[in-house]
Amino acid sequence: MQTARRLYVYLLSGISLGVLVTGLAMLLGLLFESLGLGPTGDPLFDRGEGMRQQLTVAAAITAVGLPLWLAHWTAAERSVRPDRPTAAIERTSDVRGLYFAIAMGALLLVTATALSSLIRESILGATAPADAYGDGIGGDIATLLVAGAAWAYHVWLRSRDWARGPMTGGGAALPRTYLYAAAFIGLWIFLTGFTSLMELAGRAILGEPEVGFAPGESWWAYPLADAVSGIVVGGAVWVGHLLYARGLMRDTGWRGASERPARLRLAYFVVASVATAAASLYLAGDAARNAIEALLGVSEASGSQMAGLIALPLLSSAAFGLTSFLHARAMEAEAAELGDEERVETVDRLRLYPLALVGLAFGAFGLAWLLGIVVDLVLPGGRLLSGGDAYRSELARFVPLTLLGLGLWFVRWREVGVRWTVDPSGEAASTVRRAALLLVLAVGLLAGVASLGYILYRLFGALFGVTSAGDPSTELSRAIGAVVVAAGVAAYHGILLRRDGTVRAGAEPPEVAGPGERVTVALVVRGPAGVDDGEVREAVRRALPAGYELAEEAAPAIGRAEVDPDVAGA
């Protein structure tokens, strides 16, 4: 009953809040436009019936949303007042936690979008006023103020809930998901903007404008506006949320005790490190591809263009790679600071295995494609016999990805091998290792089965006279390459899983007493009720082998044996 009530109250609160924010933003935006901040700079009431119609709609939406939100949010807040007996239950409920996660996430998205648009329009207005377009900055300022105020209000409410006592379960985990998801998204927007700004600077230095622009035009205005808005907005969201989370980590009370072991925090560092490493690998491969295409003579870029096509992706790759490295180091430093040996071991595995999988994914994909090229070149009707040279571009693309991916995998997997050599039983029992091996095995099997199914489909189609689009030689060669690589990857990791299982099975051998040592054997004797315990003990004592004695005090058991009741009775 209470869960249904919560769902109703928070669902209507969220919907009415969205309506209210929309109406207030429209009203405030129209007010700013009346001050000359609209798309044309003309006052509001000089622009005809259309603008007055917008004012009417905005007023109606606000008039509907405000009382609806007040009624339901008052009910939600009343249920968590400290003087109510069920306040703690309501405050820590999963439904309230879900509401805050969704509401804060949605309001932050709207606020960030408005701020990004405001920055972009301001830069365009200053750098390319003749080409600027849009709805003006009045609407962006209004949305920024209204949605930002609503977001700040929910952050304050959430902090107040935390201050009133401990929270566990979904009530704590769901808003924490918002915290780290927002930090990751902000990081990605920041990095995208930062690398775009580096690329823009490189193009300006090399004198290579965007495609479709002449050197004399303001081709840099739009990329500059996008890059700066991404840096400012993404950086503010990323740094702000991460600093807040860092403050929680250092809290000496129960909030810090709740945040420090949180798996979501570890998940943020792992996901950020893996995603940026993958981006770095891809961009480095892109730069290498452009260089190889120039060497093979299949690129049409000029000398200055080629310099940009090689240098700019490398710079972006370095930025993403540095970010991956810093996140991995921060994760390790936090684990060492906490002084938890088990967490240190887990973090070290999380530093190795995910990045090894990233390298394996790139390397296996590239290797499968390269094998497909080789098969296609030698098959009847293949590109070698037909005189085509499209495979040169494919070689330029996939050779670097294969080498870079397998190189990353080899470096990380070598460290994994060192861990195995030092502590095979501990490594075999690791959840991180087992999950990584099972994931690779599953993906390898699925990829192999799917590719084999496609091969059979094309073969049976050819037998039955089915006409298929595409070049059969090329498509079959790619599938063959995928089958070979997937089978090899799956087999290797399956062998490792089998070996780990053997190590785990023999990790705890039974204790064997050495010369001169004594063992304690616990016997459980069951029999009918009413039997004299003294007689049973005496019978057991007489039946003991030479050198054994019956101890009356409790002792830790190394082995345990049960005596059958019938035997005991005998």
PDB file of N, CA, C and O in Angstrom, residues 103 134 171 212 227 269 276 304 327 332 356 373 396 471 477 497 565:
ATOM      1  N   ALA A 103      15.058  13.066 -11.187  1.00  0.00           N
ATOM      2  CA  ALA A 103      14.801  14.507 -11.190  1.00  0.00           C
ATOM      3  C   ALA A 103      16.096  15.298 -11.298  1.00  0.00           C
ATOM      4  O   ALA A 103      16.214  16.226 -12.128  1.00  0.00           O
ATOM      5  N   GLY A 134      19.592  31.515 -34.508  1.00  0.00           N
ATOM      6  CA  GLY A 134      19.062  30.871 -33.314  1.00  0.00           C
ATOM      7  C   GLY A 134      17.932  31.682 -32.727  1.00  0.00           C
ATOM      8  O   GLY A 134      17.397  32.611 -33.338  1.00  0.00           O
ATOM      9  N   GLY A 171      17.539   3.685  -1.689  1.00  0.00           N
ATOM     10  CA  GLY A 171      17.461   5.094  -1.323  1.00  0.00           C
ATOM     11  C   GLY A 171      18.803   5.785  -1.375  1.00  0.00           C
ATOM     12  O   GLY A 171      18.879   6.997  -1.598  1.00  0.00           O
ATOM     13  N   GLY A 212      34.500  22.555 -46.992  1.00  0.00           N
ATOM     14  CA  GLY A 212      33.390  23.395 -47.430  1.00  0.00           C
ATOM     15  C   GLY A 212      33.590  24.868 -47.142  1.00  0.00           C
ATOM     16  O   GLY A 212      32.747  25.681 -47.531  1.00  0.00           O
ATOM     17  N   ALA A 227      33.400  23.848 -29.058  1.00  0.00           N
ATOM     18  CA  ALA A 227      34.481  23.366 -28.206  1.00  0.00           C
ATOM     19  C   ALA A 227      34.474  24.069 -26.854  1.00  0.00           C
ATOM     20  O   ALA A 227      34.581  23.426 -25.798  1.00  0.00           O
ATOM     21  N   PHE A 269      35.460   4.883 -11.856  1.00  0.00           N
ATOM     22  CA  PHE A 269      36.867   4.928 -12.251  1.00  0.00           C
ATOM     23  C   PHE A 269      37.176   3.891 -13.323  1.00  0.00           C
ATOM     24  O   PHE A 269      37.924   4.171 -14.271  1.00  0.00           O
ATOM     25  N   THR A 276      38.076   5.926 -21.955  1.00  0.00           N
ATOM     26  CA  THR A 276      39.088   6.830 -22.487  1.00  0.00           C
ATOM     27  C   THR A 276      40.251   6.068 -23.112  1.00  0.00           C
ATOM     28  O   THR A 276      40.842   6.528 -24.098  1.00  0.00           O
ATOM     29  N   SER A 304      50.234  19.380 -46.259  1.00  0.00           N
ATOM     30  CA  SER A 304      49.788  20.040 -45.035  1.00  0.00           C
ATOM     31  C   SER A 304      48.560  19.344 -44.450  1.00  0.00           C
ATOM     32  O   SER A 304      48.423  19.228 -43.229  1.00  0.00           O
ATOM     33  N   HIS A 327      42.929   8.352 -14.103  1.00  0.00           N
ATOM     34  CA  HIS A 327      41.826   7.711 -13.382  1.00  0.00           C
ATOM     35  C   HIS A 327      42.282   6.401 -12.738  1.00  0.00           C
ATOM     36  O   HIS A 327      41.877   6.083 -11.611  1.00  0.00           O
ATOM     37  N   GLU A 332      43.877   3.659  -7.643  1.00  0.00           N
ATOM     38  CA  GLU A 332      44.882   2.981  -6.825  1.00  0.00           C
ATOM     39  C   GLU A 332      45.218   3.779  -5.577  1.00  0.00           C
ATOM     40  O   GLU A 332      45.382   3.216  -4.483  1.00  0.00           O
ATOM     41  N   ALA A 356      43.005  -4.927 -20.417  1.00  0.00           N
ATOM     42  CA  ALA A 356      43.402  -6.065 -21.251  1.00  0.00           C
ATOM     43  C   ALA A 356      42.270  -6.454 -22.193  1.00  0.00           C
ATOM     44  O   ALA A 356      42.506  -6.786 -23.366  1.00  0.00           O
ATOM     45  N   ILE A 373      40.841 -10.411 -45.140  1.00  0.00           N
ATOM     46  CA  ILE A 373      41.470  -9.842 -46.332  1.00  0.00           C
ATOM     47  C   ILE A 373      42.370 -10.875 -47.009  1.00  0.00           C
ATOM     48  O   ILE A 373      42.360 -11.028 -48.247  1.00  0.00           O
ATOM     49  N   ALA A 396      45.486  -0.430 -44.229  1.00  0.00           N
ATOM     50  CA  ALA A 396      45.908   0.772 -43.513  1.00  0.00           C
ATOM     51  C   ALA A 396      45.065   1.015 -42.272  1.00  0.00           C
ATOM     52  O   ALA A 396      45.559   1.535 -41.266  1.00  0.00           O
ATOM     53  N   ASP A 471      29.272  -9.072 -52.520  1.00  0.00           N
ATOM     54  CA  ASP A 471      30.291  -9.942 -53.097  1.00  0.00           C
ATOM     55  C   ASP A 471      30.459 -11.167 -52.199  1.00  0.00           C
ATOM     56  O   ASP A 471      30.894 -11.051 -51.048  1.00  0.00           O
ATOM     57  N   SER A 477      34.855 -14.268 -46.677  1.00  0.00           N
ATOM     58  CA  SER A 477      36.212 -14.165 -46.137  1.00  0.00           C
ATOM     59  C   SER A 477      36.197 -13.482 -44.781  1.00  0.00           C
ATOM     60  O   SER A 477      36.921 -13.886 -43.856  1.00  0.00           O
ATOM     61  N   LEU A 497      40.046 -20.832 -17.821  1.00  0.00           N
ATOM     62  CA  LEU A 497      38.964 -21.080 -16.865  1.00  0.00           C
ATOM     63  C   LEU A 497      39.054 -22.481 -16.278  1.00  0.00           C
ATOM     64  O   LEU A 497      38.851 -22.677 -15.072  1.00  0.00           O
ATOM     65  N   PRO A 565      23.581 -44.130  14.136  1.00  0.00           N
ATOM     66  CA  PRO A 565      22.863 -44.470  15.369  1.00  0.00           C
ATOM     67  C   PRO A 565      22.837 -45.966  15.639  1.00  0.00           C
ATOM     68  O   PRO A 565      22.942 -46.398  16.777  1.00  0.00           O
TER      69      PRO A 565
END
